[in-house]
């Protein structure tokens, strides 16, 4: 894959993921209005934060990509302050989002606020090992929780949520352990993960139709 | 009934009442709603008044008996409630 194609694909996956997250957030808000269940607020907040963080991260990626593609000499993108700031923001929002989504889906949440939040005093390097591992574990926990619901036959759609978050977890793990193709593989896994969530919402919208 | 299912939210009770009326063909008497939605008489009166106020059902009199008829808004509420219940269950939430 050429540099141009990679930048376009990377930005596409980021924006697709962001818009899907915002769509799920909108559905959570509708669910809250009808079900009046406070867990839906946490779900709404989680997906809203996730979507906005990805939109900002995507916009920063596009800005850097345009600079690179226009031939402006730039140092390794990973070390640019803007990229580090964007990644730190994306990491913080994803961490908050996954924690909120996990809190919404479990009955008695552990005190994650104190145990999971790492120090964010300095901007992180893009695809930092520890931060990606942390996000991968959180996404995996959400996948397991939804998977339990699916295995107990409570909802067939829980299978899509479980698969979606398993793929999101895989995308974070790929950034930790992946080889040369890790960025593209992680982008593909994330794209498929959000496609599962989008498909779940579309299936929900057809219930009773 | 499991311990988790013992508590029903207000919206769940409204849904159960509307579902009973729908299953009866769109019209049901108070006794049928009371038994079908598993409510006390006091709660039944309170929730019926609320459903009427929200325009989800309407009270009509037939042969000197009170019956409750599902409105279009009530039918829409049932559909939306089912959709959102499926959405919540997809995330492993028990309502």
PDB file of C-alpha atoms in Angstrom:
ATOM      1  CA  UNK A   1       0.000   0.000   0.000  1.00  0.00           C
ATOM      2  CA  UNK A   2       1.453   3.376  -1.006  1.00  0.00           C
ATOM      3  CA  UNK A   3       1.830   6.284   1.375  1.00  0.00           C
ATOM      4  CA  UNK A   4      -1.071   8.177  -0.218  1.00  0.00           C
ATOM      5  CA  UNK A   5      -3.390   5.180  -0.015  1.00  0.00           C
ATOM      6  CA  UNK A   6      -2.409   4.490   3.582  1.00  0.00           C
ATOM      7  CA  UNK A   7      -3.160   8.053   4.693  1.00  0.00           C
ATOM      8  CA  UNK A   8      -6.526   7.993   2.951  1.00  0.00           C
ATOM      9  CA  UNK A   9      -7.399   4.589   4.432  1.00  0.00           C
ATOM     10  CA  UNK A  10      -6.227   5.572   7.918  1.00  0.00           C
ATOM     11  CA  UNK A  11      -8.281   8.777   7.871  1.00  0.00           C
ATOM     12  CA  UNK A  12     -11.295   6.918   6.465  1.00  0.00           C
ATOM     13  CA  UNK A  13     -11.252   4.304   9.241  1.00  0.00           C
ATOM     14  CA  UNK A  14     -10.864   7.017  11.889  1.00  0.00           C
ATOM     15  CA  UNK A  15     -13.835   9.025  10.600  1.00  0.00           C
ATOM     16  CA  UNK A  16     -15.986   5.934   9.973  1.00  0.00           C
ATOM     17  CA  UNK A  17     -15.284   4.773  13.542  1.00  0.00           C
ATOM     18  CA  UNK A  18     -16.027   8.228  14.939  1.00  0.00           C
ATOM     19  CA  UNK A  19     -19.338   8.557  13.118  1.00  0.00           C
ATOM     20  CA  UNK A  20     -20.383   5.035  14.121  1.00  0.00           C
ATOM     21  CA  UNK A  21     -19.561   5.797  17.763  1.00  0.00           C
ATOM     22  CA  UNK A  22     -21.650   8.989  17.580  1.00  0.00           C
ATOM     23  CA  UNK A  23     -24.495   7.016  15.978  1.00  0.00           C
ATOM     24  CA  UNK A  24     -24.397   4.462  18.819  1.00  0.00           C
ATOM     25  CA  UNK A  25     -24.303   7.373  21.301  1.00  0.00           C
ATOM     26  CA  UNK A  26     -27.437   8.804  19.695  1.00  0.00           C
ATOM     27  CA  UNK A  27     -29.162   5.431  20.036  1.00  0.00           C
ATOM     28  CA  UNK A  28     -28.114   5.246  23.693  1.00  0.00           C
ATOM     29  CA  UNK A  29     -29.750   8.631  24.270  1.00  0.00           C
ATOM     30  CA  UNK A  30     -32.955   7.429  22.613  1.00  0.00           C
ATOM     31  CA  UNK A  31     -32.801   4.293  24.758  1.00  0.00           C
ATOM     32  CA  UNK A  32     -32.427   6.441  27.882  1.00  0.00           C
ATOM     33  CA  UNK A  33     -35.471   8.529  26.964  1.00  0.00           C
ATOM     34  CA  UNK A  34     -37.624   5.422  26.530  1.00  0.00           C
ATOM     35  CA  UNK A  35     -36.216   3.071  29.154  1.00  0.00           C
ATOM     36  CA  UNK A  36     -35.277   5.755  31.723  1.00  0.00           C
ATOM     37  CA  UNK A  37     -32.313   3.611  32.760  1.00  0.00           C
ATOM     38  CA  UNK A  38     -29.345   5.608  34.025  1.00  0.00           C
ATOM     39  CA  UNK A  39     -26.847   3.090  32.582  1.00  0.00           C
ATOM     40  CA  UNK A  40     -27.835   4.391  29.155  1.00  0.00           C
ATOM     41  CA  UNK A  41     -26.461   7.793  30.141  1.00  0.00           C
ATOM     42  CA  UNK A  42     -23.076   6.204  30.843  1.00  0.00           C
ATOM     43  CA  UNK A  43     -23.270   4.372  27.518  1.00  0.00           C
ATOM     44  CA  UNK A  44     -24.208   7.596  25.735  1.00  0.00           C
ATOM     45  CA  UNK A  45     -21.396   9.507  27.386  1.00  0.00           C
ATOM     46  CA  UNK A  46     -18.924   6.725  26.607  1.00  0.00           C
ATOM     47  CA  UNK A  47     -19.704   6.560  22.903  1.00  0.00           C
ATOM     48  CA  UNK A  48     -19.957  10.368  22.621  1.00  0.00           C
ATOM     49  CA  UNK A  49     -16.506  10.810  24.142  1.00  0.00           C
ATOM     50  CA  UNK A  50     -15.150   8.021  21.930  1.00  0.00           C
ATOM     51  CA  UNK A  51     -16.620   9.613  18.787  1.00  0.00           C
ATOM     52  CA  UNK A  52     -15.448  13.138  19.517  1.00  0.00           C
ATOM     53  CA  UNK A  53     -11.946  11.931  20.445  1.00  0.00           C
ATOM     54  CA  UNK A  54     -11.688   9.998  17.174  1.00  0.00           C
ATOM     55  CA  UNK A  55     -12.949  12.944  15.148  1.00  0.00           C
ATOM     56  CA  UNK A  56     -10.268  15.209  16.624  1.00  0.00           C
ATOM     57  CA  UNK A  57      -7.598  12.522  16.169  1.00  0.00           C
ATOM     58  CA  UNK A  58      -8.749  11.997  12.588  1.00  0.00           C
ATOM     59  CA  UNK A  59      -8.606  15.719  11.872  1.00  0.00           C
ATOM     60  CA  UNK A  60      -5.042  15.899  13.209  1.00  0.00           C
ATOM     61  CA  UNK A  61      -4.078  12.893  11.060  1.00  0.00           C
ATOM     62  CA  UNK A  62      -5.521  14.584   7.981  1.00  0.00           C
ATOM     63  CA  UNK A  63      -3.592  17.767   8.779  1.00  0.00           C
ATOM     64  CA  UNK A  64      -0.293  15.861   9.110  1.00  0.00           C
ATOM     65  CA  UNK A  65      -1.078  13.763   6.014  1.00  0.00           C
ATOM     66  CA  UNK A  66      -1.689  16.887   3.948  1.00  0.00           C
ATOM     67  CA  UNK A  67       1.637  18.318   5.114  1.00  0.00           C
ATOM     68  CA  UNK A  68       3.481  15.091   4.254  1.00  0.00           C
ATOM     69  CA  UNK A  69       1.759  14.684   0.899  1.00  0.00           C
ATOM     70  CA  UNK A  70       2.433  18.294  -0.088  1.00  0.00           C
ATOM     71  CA  UNK A  71       6.150  17.596   0.265  1.00  0.00           C
ATOM     72  CA  UNK A  72       6.814  19.750   3.325  1.00  0.00           C
ATOM     73  CA  UNK A  73       9.784  18.195   5.114  1.00  0.00           C
ATOM     74  CA  UNK A  74       8.618  17.019   8.498  1.00  0.00           C
ATOM     75  CA  UNK A  75      10.406  15.010  11.184  1.00  0.00           C
ATOM     76  CA  UNK A  76       9.100  11.478  11.895  1.00  0.00           C
ATOM     77  CA  UNK A  77       5.368  12.059  12.333  1.00  0.00           C
ATOM     78  CA  UNK A  78       5.264   9.981  15.499  1.00  0.00           C
ATOM     79  CA  UNK A  79       7.388  12.567  17.313  1.00  0.00           C
ATOM     80  CA  UNK A  80       5.547  15.680  16.160  1.00  0.00           C
ATOM     81  CA  UNK A  81       3.996  17.572  19.099  1.00  0.00           C
ATOM     82  CA  UNK A  82       0.657  17.763  17.290  1.00  0.00           C
ATOM     83  CA  UNK A  83       0.619  13.993  16.670  1.00  0.00           C
ATOM     84  CA  UNK A  84       1.585  13.310  20.281  1.00  0.00           C
ATOM     85  CA  UNK A  85      -1.138  15.668  21.478  1.00  0.00           C
ATOM     86  CA  UNK A  86      -3.701  14.030  19.160  1.00  0.00           C
ATOM     87  CA  UNK A  87      -2.728  10.546  20.276  1.00  0.00           C
ATOM     88  CA  UNK A  88      -2.798  11.534  23.951  1.00  0.00           C
ATOM     89  CA  UNK A  89      -6.251  13.020  23.477  1.00  0.00           C
ATOM     90  CA  UNK A  90      -7.441   9.935  21.579  1.00  0.00           C
ATOM     91  CA  UNK A  91      -5.998   7.669  24.273  1.00  0.00           C
ATOM     92  CA  UNK A  92      -7.611   9.657  27.103  1.00  0.00           C
ATOM     93  CA  UNK A  93     -11.008   9.697  25.404  1.00  0.00           C
ATOM     94  CA  UNK A  94     -10.842   6.000  24.468  1.00  0.00           C
ATOM     95  CA  UNK A  95      -9.838   5.090  28.013  1.00  0.00           C
ATOM     96  CA  UNK A  96     -12.685   7.151  29.475  1.00  0.00           C
ATOM     97  CA  UNK A  97     -15.098   5.768  26.879  1.00  0.00           C
ATOM     98  CA  UNK A  98     -14.212   2.097  27.414  1.00  0.00           C
ATOM     99  CA  UNK A  99     -14.350   2.575  31.192  1.00  0.00           C
ATOM    100  CA  UNK A 100     -17.790   4.233  30.925  1.00  0.00           C
ATOM    101  CA  UNK A 101     -19.114   1.538  28.579  1.00  0.00           C
ATOM    102  CA  UNK A 102     -17.782  -1.155  30.893  1.00  0.00           C
ATOM    103  CA  UNK A 103     -19.295   0.593  33.923  1.00  0.00           C
ATOM    104  CA  UNK A 104     -22.628   0.793  32.104  1.00  0.00           C
ATOM    105  CA  UNK A 105     -22.673  -2.927  31.406  1.00  0.00           C
ATOM    106  CA  UNK A 106     -21.637  -4.299  34.790  1.00  0.00           C
ATOM    107  CA  UNK A 107     -23.678  -4.197  37.925  1.00  0.00           C
ATOM    108  CA  UNK A 108     -21.065  -3.414  40.548  1.00  0.00           C
ATOM    109  CA  UNK A 109     -18.114  -1.706  38.920  1.00  0.00           C
ATOM    110  CA  UNK A 110     -14.719  -1.891  40.561  1.00  0.00           C
ATOM    111  CA  UNK A 111     -13.038   1.370  41.464  1.00  0.00           C
ATOM    112  CA  UNK A 112     -11.544   1.802  38.015  1.00  0.00           C
ATOM    113  CA  UNK A 113     -11.100   5.540  38.321  1.00  0.00           C
ATOM    114  CA  UNK A 114      -8.250   5.017  40.733  1.00  0.00           C
ATOM    115  CA  UNK A 115      -6.696   1.900  39.239  1.00  0.00           C
ATOM    116  CA  UNK A 116      -6.837   2.473  35.501  1.00  0.00           C
ATOM    117  CA  UNK A 117      -6.079   6.106  34.923  1.00  0.00           C
ATOM    118  CA  UNK A 118      -2.394   6.452  34.164  1.00  0.00           C
ATOM    119  CA  UNK A 119      -0.512   9.700  34.658  1.00  0.00           C
ATOM    120  CA  UNK A 120      -1.089  11.929  31.635  1.00  0.00           C
ATOM    121  CA  UNK A 121       1.275  14.695  32.627  1.00  0.00           C
ATOM    122  CA  UNK A 122       3.270  14.446  29.387  1.00  0.00           C
ATOM    123  CA  UNK A 123       1.885  13.762  25.887  1.00  0.00           C
ATOM    124  CA  UNK A 124       2.263  10.107  24.952  1.00  0.00           C
ATOM    125  CA  UNK A 125       4.173   8.802  21.976  1.00  0.00           C
ATOM    126  CA  UNK A 126       1.789   7.516  19.316  1.00  0.00           C
ATOM    127  CA  UNK A 127       0.834   3.854  19.829  1.00  0.00           C
ATOM    128  CA  UNK A 128       2.509   3.747  23.206  1.00  0.00           C
ATOM    129  CA  UNK A 129       2.867   0.131  24.408  1.00  0.00           C
ATOM    130  CA  UNK A 130       1.264   0.564  27.842  1.00  0.00           C
ATOM    131  CA  UNK A 131      -1.632   2.743  26.720  1.00  0.00           C
ATOM    132  CA  UNK A 132      -2.557   0.414  23.832  1.00  0.00           C
ATOM    133  CA  UNK A 133      -2.324  -2.634  26.117  1.00  0.00           C
ATOM    134  CA  UNK A 134      -4.623  -0.945  28.632  1.00  0.00           C
ATOM    135  CA  UNK A 135      -7.186  -0.067  25.947  1.00  0.00           C
ATOM    136  CA  UNK A 136      -6.969  -3.604  24.557  1.00  0.00           C
ATOM    137  CA  UNK A 137      -7.734  -5.133  27.958  1.00  0.00           C
ATOM    138  CA  UNK A 138     -10.678  -2.769  28.572  1.00  0.00           C
ATOM    139  CA  UNK A 139     -12.170  -3.466  25.136  1.00  0.00           C
ATOM    140  CA  UNK A 140     -11.672  -7.191  25.744  1.00  0.00           C
ATOM    141  CA  UNK A 141     -13.560  -6.954  29.055  1.00  0.00           C
ATOM    142  CA  UNK A 142     -16.505  -5.312  27.273  1.00  0.00           C
ATOM    143  CA  UNK A 143     -16.362  -8.062  24.615  1.00  0.00           C
ATOM    144  CA  UNK A 144     -16.378 -10.753  27.307  1.00  0.00           C
ATOM    145  CA  UNK A 145     -19.316  -9.124  29.131  1.00  0.00           C
ATOM    146  CA  UNK A 146     -21.370  -8.933  25.933  1.00  0.00           C
ATOM    147  CA  UNK A 147     -20.223 -12.458  25.018  1.00  0.00           C
ATOM    148  CA  UNK A 148     -21.592 -13.803  28.291  1.00  0.00           C
ATOM    149  CA  UNK A 149     -24.968 -12.237  27.483  1.00  0.00           C
ATOM    150  CA  UNK A 150     -24.845 -13.815  24.042  1.00  0.00           C
ATOM    151  CA  UNK A 151     -23.892 -17.266  25.353  1.00  0.00           C
ATOM    152  CA  UNK A 152     -26.751 -17.137  27.863  1.00  0.00           C
ATOM    153  CA  UNK A 153     -29.142 -16.504  25.010  1.00  0.00           C
ATOM    154  CA  UNK A 154     -30.247 -13.106  26.360  1.00  0.00           C
ATOM    155  CA  UNK A 155     -29.682 -11.394  23.027  1.00  0.00           C
ATOM    156  CA  UNK A 156     -28.431 -12.467  19.623  1.00  0.00           C
ATOM    157  CA  UNK A 157     -27.276  -8.898  19.010  1.00  0.00           C
ATOM    158  CA  UNK A 158     -24.917  -9.193  21.975  1.00  0.00           C
ATOM    159  CA  UNK A 159     -22.854 -11.420  19.680  1.00  0.00           C
ATOM    160  CA  UNK A 160     -22.267  -8.458  17.371  1.00  0.00           C
ATOM    161  CA  UNK A 161     -21.284  -6.188  20.269  1.00  0.00           C
ATOM    162  CA  UNK A 162     -18.961  -8.882  21.594  1.00  0.00           C
ATOM    163  CA  UNK A 163     -17.374  -9.414  18.177  1.00  0.00           C
ATOM    164  CA  UNK A 164     -17.113  -5.640  17.654  1.00  0.00           C
ATOM    165  CA  UNK A 165     -15.256  -5.005  20.899  1.00  0.00           C
ATOM    166  CA  UNK A 166     -13.130  -8.148  20.405  1.00  0.00           C
ATOM    167  CA  UNK A 167     -12.004  -6.652  17.081  1.00  0.00           C
ATOM    168  CA  UNK A 168     -11.359  -3.264  18.730  1.00  0.00           C
ATOM    169  CA  UNK A 169      -9.313  -5.079  21.365  1.00  0.00           C
ATOM    170  CA  UNK A 170      -7.431  -6.899  18.586  1.00  0.00           C
ATOM    171  CA  UNK A 171      -6.719  -3.578  16.869  1.00  0.00           C
ATOM    172  CA  UNK A 172      -5.101  -2.253  20.065  1.00  0.00           C
ATOM    173  CA  UNK A 173      -3.175  -5.520  20.596  1.00  0.00           C
ATOM    174  CA  UNK A 174      -1.928  -5.363  17.014  1.00  0.00           C
ATOM    175  CA  UNK A 175      -0.395  -1.978  17.746  1.00  0.00           C
ATOM    176  CA  UNK A 176       1.397  -3.537  20.710  1.00  0.00           C
ATOM    177  CA  UNK A 177       2.616  -6.788  19.184  1.00  0.00           C
ATOM    178  CA  UNK A 178       2.151  -6.360  15.444  1.00  0.00           C
ATOM    179  CA  UNK A 179       4.832  -6.518  12.783  1.00  0.00           C
ATOM    180  CA  UNK A 180       5.460  -4.188   9.844  1.00  0.00           C
ATOM    181  CA  UNK A 181       1.859  -4.254   8.735  1.00  0.00           C
ATOM    182  CA  UNK A 182       0.545  -3.507  12.198  1.00  0.00           C
ATOM    183  CA  UNK A 183      -0.919  -0.074  11.388  1.00  0.00           C
ATOM    184  CA  UNK A 184      -2.922  -1.333   8.430  1.00  0.00           C
ATOM    185  CA  UNK A 185      -3.995  -4.508  10.271  1.00  0.00           C
ATOM    186  CA  UNK A 186      -5.059  -2.441  13.293  1.00  0.00           C
ATOM    187  CA  UNK A 187      -7.011  -0.053  11.054  1.00  0.00           C
ATOM    188  CA  UNK A 188      -8.777  -2.994   9.364  1.00  0.00           C
ATOM    189  CA  UNK A 189      -9.622  -4.591  12.738  1.00  0.00           C
ATOM    190  CA  UNK A 190     -10.989  -1.287  14.037  1.00  0.00           C
ATOM    191  CA  UNK A 191     -13.000  -0.735  10.862  1.00  0.00           C
ATOM    192  CA  UNK A 192     -14.542  -4.203  11.159  1.00  0.00           C
ATOM    193  CA  UNK A 193     -15.170  -3.674  14.880  1.00  0.00           C
ATOM    194  CA  UNK A 194     -17.135  -0.485  14.326  1.00  0.00           C
ATOM    195  CA  UNK A 195     -18.896  -2.095  11.347  1.00  0.00           C
ATOM    196  CA  UNK A 196     -20.176  -4.760  13.791  1.00  0.00           C
ATOM    197  CA  UNK A 197     -21.504  -2.037  16.120  1.00  0.00           C
ATOM    198  CA  UNK A 198     -23.127  -0.243  13.198  1.00  0.00           C
ATOM    199  CA  UNK A 199     -24.713  -3.493  12.023  1.00  0.00           C
ATOM    200  CA  UNK A 200     -26.027  -4.104  15.554  1.00  0.00           C
ATOM    201  CA  UNK A 201     -27.738  -0.675  15.615  1.00  0.00           C
ATOM    202  CA  UNK A 202     -29.215  -1.287  12.147  1.00  0.00           C
ATOM    203  CA  UNK A 203     -30.574  -4.650  13.355  1.00  0.00           C
ATOM    204  CA  UNK A 204     -32.060  -2.932  16.439  1.00  0.00           C
ATOM    205  CA  UNK A 205     -33.775  -0.370  14.226  1.00  0.00           C
ATOM    206  CA  UNK A 206     -35.476  -3.234  12.379  1.00  0.00           C
ATOM    207  CA  UNK A 207     -36.910  -4.838  15.528  1.00  0.00           C
ATOM    208  CA  UNK A 208     -40.697  -4.863  15.304  1.00  0.00           C
ATOM    209  CA  UNK A 209     -40.623  -3.204  11.879  1.00  0.00           C
TER     210      UNK A 209
ATOM    211  CA  UNK B   1     -38.526 -14.888  38.721  1.00  0.00           C
ATOM    212  CA  UNK B   2     -34.878 -14.188  39.530  1.00  0.00           C
ATOM    213  CA  UNK B   3     -33.723 -11.610  42.060  1.00  0.00           C
ATOM    214  CA  UNK B   4     -32.604  -9.414  39.182  1.00  0.00           C
ATOM    215  CA  UNK B   5     -36.010  -9.455  37.559  1.00  0.00           C
ATOM    216  CA  UNK B   6     -37.947  -8.630  40.722  1.00  0.00           C
ATOM    217  CA  UNK B   7     -37.693  -4.868  40.299  1.00  0.00           C
ATOM    218  CA  UNK B   8     -39.600  -3.435  37.353  1.00  0.00           C
ATOM    219  CA  UNK B   9     -38.992   0.114  36.259  1.00  0.00           C
ATOM    220  CA  UNK B  10     -41.918   2.469  35.746  1.00  0.00           C
ATOM    221  CA  UNK B  11     -41.438   2.318  31.981  1.00  0.00           C
ATOM    222  CA  UNK B  12     -41.351  -1.469  32.086  1.00  0.00           C
ATOM    223  CA  UNK B  13     -44.687  -1.500  33.938  1.00  0.00           C
ATOM    224  CA  UNK B  14     -46.195   0.889  31.364  1.00  0.00           C
ATOM    225  CA  UNK B  15     -44.905  -1.374  28.597  1.00  0.00           C
ATOM    226  CA  UNK B  16     -46.361  -4.474  30.270  1.00  0.00           C
ATOM    227  CA  UNK B  17     -49.765  -2.780  30.541  1.00  0.00           C
ATOM    228  CA  UNK B  18     -49.722  -1.675  26.911  1.00  0.00           C
ATOM    229  CA  UNK B  19     -48.582  -5.126  25.806  1.00  0.00           C
ATOM    230  CA  UNK B  20     -51.517  -6.730  27.619  1.00  0.00           C
ATOM    231  CA  UNK B  21     -53.948  -4.372  25.849  1.00  0.00           C
ATOM    232  CA  UNK B  22     -52.278  -5.108  22.503  1.00  0.00           C
ATOM    233  CA  UNK B  23     -52.474  -8.865  23.073  1.00  0.00           C
ATOM    234  CA  UNK B  24     -56.181  -8.485  23.786  1.00  0.00           C
ATOM    235  CA  UNK B  25     -56.645  -7.008  20.331  1.00  0.00           C
ATOM    236  CA  UNK B  26     -56.106  -3.346  21.190  1.00  0.00           C
ATOM    237  CA  UNK B  27     -58.777  -3.079  23.880  1.00  0.00           C
ATOM    238  CA  UNK B  28     -58.884  -4.482  27.417  1.00  0.00           C
ATOM    239  CA  UNK B  29     -60.778  -4.043  30.639  1.00  0.00           C
ATOM    240  CA  UNK B  30     -59.081  -3.016  33.898  1.00  0.00           C
ATOM    241  CA  UNK B  31     -59.224  -6.487  35.433  1.00  0.00           C
ATOM    242  CA  UNK B  32     -57.458  -8.061  32.463  1.00  0.00           C
ATOM    243  CA  UNK B  33     -54.743  -5.374  32.576  1.00  0.00           C
ATOM    244  CA  UNK B  34     -54.382  -5.782  36.341  1.00  0.00           C
ATOM    245  CA  UNK B  35     -53.770  -9.523  36.107  1.00  0.00           C
ATOM    246  CA  UNK B  36     -51.796  -9.421  32.865  1.00  0.00           C
ATOM    247  CA  UNK B  37     -49.382  -6.759  34.080  1.00  0.00           C
ATOM    248  CA  UNK B  38     -49.313  -8.171  37.626  1.00  0.00           C
ATOM    249  CA  UNK B  39     -50.279  -4.961  39.449  1.00  0.00           C
ATOM    250  CA  UNK B  40     -52.104  -3.954  42.597  1.00  0.00           C
ATOM    251  CA  UNK B  41     -55.355  -2.045  42.143  1.00  0.00           C
ATOM    252  CA  UNK B  42     -53.832   1.193  43.435  1.00  0.00           C
ATOM    253  CA  UNK B  43     -50.905   1.024  41.046  1.00  0.00           C
ATOM    254  CA  UNK B  44     -53.198   0.085  38.193  1.00  0.00           C
ATOM    255  CA  UNK B  45     -55.299   3.231  38.753  1.00  0.00           C
ATOM    256  CA  UNK B  46     -52.215   5.413  38.964  1.00  0.00           C
ATOM    257  CA  UNK B  47     -50.581   4.015  35.838  1.00  0.00           C
ATOM    258  CA  UNK B  48     -53.809   4.015  33.812  1.00  0.00           C
ATOM    259  CA  UNK B  49     -54.233   7.714  34.575  1.00  0.00           C
ATOM    260  CA  UNK B  50     -50.639   8.322  33.501  1.00  0.00           C
ATOM    261  CA  UNK B  51     -50.999   6.370  30.254  1.00  0.00           C
ATOM    262  CA  UNK B  52     -54.173   8.290  29.420  1.00  0.00           C
ATOM    263  CA  UNK B  53     -52.466  11.602  30.204  1.00  0.00           C
ATOM    264  CA  UNK B  54     -49.583  10.693  27.891  1.00  0.00           C
ATOM    265  CA  UNK B  55     -52.013   9.745  25.135  1.00  0.00           C
ATOM    266  CA  UNK B  56     -50.849   6.126  24.982  1.00  0.00           C
ATOM    267  CA  UNK B  57     -54.321   4.743  25.755  1.00  0.00           C
ATOM    268  CA  UNK B  58     -57.832   6.148  25.850  1.00  0.00           C
ATOM    269  CA  UNK B  59     -60.732   5.276  28.090  1.00  0.00           C
ATOM    270  CA  UNK B  60     -63.997   4.347  26.401  1.00  0.00           C
ATOM    271  CA  UNK B  61     -67.275   3.073  27.774  1.00  0.00           C
ATOM    272  CA  UNK B  62     -69.016   0.088  26.211  1.00  0.00           C
ATOM    273  CA  UNK B  63     -72.207  -1.519  27.534  1.00  0.00           C
ATOM    274  CA  UNK B  64     -71.721   0.404  30.774  1.00  0.00           C
ATOM    275  CA  UNK B  65     -68.198  -1.004  31.242  1.00  0.00           C
ATOM    276  CA  UNK B  66     -64.945   0.895  31.165  1.00  0.00           C
ATOM    277  CA  UNK B  67     -62.379  -0.368  28.684  1.00  0.00           C
ATOM    278  CA  UNK B  68     -58.991   0.951  27.636  1.00  0.00           C
ATOM    279  CA  UNK B  69     -58.003   1.270  23.989  1.00  0.00           C
ATOM    280  CA  UNK B  70     -54.468   1.436  22.661  1.00  0.00           C
ATOM    281  CA  UNK B  71     -53.762   4.594  20.648  1.00  0.00           C
ATOM    282  CA  UNK B  72     -51.322   4.937  17.726  1.00  0.00           C
ATOM    283  CA  UNK B  73     -48.861   6.569  20.137  1.00  0.00           C
ATOM    284  CA  UNK B  74     -49.240   3.563  22.418  1.00  0.00           C
ATOM    285  CA  UNK B  75     -48.456   1.189  19.545  1.00  0.00           C
ATOM    286  CA  UNK B  76     -45.400   3.258  18.652  1.00  0.00           C
ATOM    287  CA  UNK B  77     -44.249   3.189  22.273  1.00  0.00           C
ATOM    288  CA  UNK B  78     -44.404  -0.618  22.295  1.00  0.00           C
ATOM    289  CA  UNK B  79     -42.283  -0.827  19.128  1.00  0.00           C
ATOM    290  CA  UNK B  80     -39.716   1.680  20.434  1.00  0.00           C
ATOM    291  CA  UNK B  81     -39.571   0.006  23.841  1.00  0.00           C
ATOM    292  CA  UNK B  82     -38.848  -3.368  22.206  1.00  0.00           C
ATOM    293  CA  UNK B  83     -36.125  -1.838  20.037  1.00  0.00           C
ATOM    294  CA  UNK B  84     -34.426  -0.142  22.958  1.00  0.00           C
ATOM    295  CA  UNK B  85     -34.698  -3.257  25.105  1.00  0.00           C
ATOM    296  CA  UNK B  86     -32.877  -5.178  22.363  1.00  0.00           C
ATOM    297  CA  UNK B  87     -30.268  -2.409  22.226  1.00  0.00           C
ATOM    298  CA  UNK B  88     -29.689  -2.612  25.998  1.00  0.00           C
ATOM    299  CA  UNK B  89     -29.537  -6.413  25.909  1.00  0.00           C
ATOM    300  CA  UNK B  90     -26.924  -6.232  23.145  1.00  0.00           C
ATOM    301  CA  UNK B  91     -24.615  -4.635  25.720  1.00  0.00           C
ATOM    302  CA  UNK B  92     -25.445  -7.338  28.250  1.00  0.00           C
ATOM    303  CA  UNK B  93     -27.763  -5.118  30.295  1.00  0.00           C
ATOM    304  CA  UNK B  94     -30.649  -6.775  32.066  1.00  0.00           C
ATOM    305  CA  UNK B  95     -33.683  -4.510  32.341  1.00  0.00           C
TER     306      UNK B  95
END
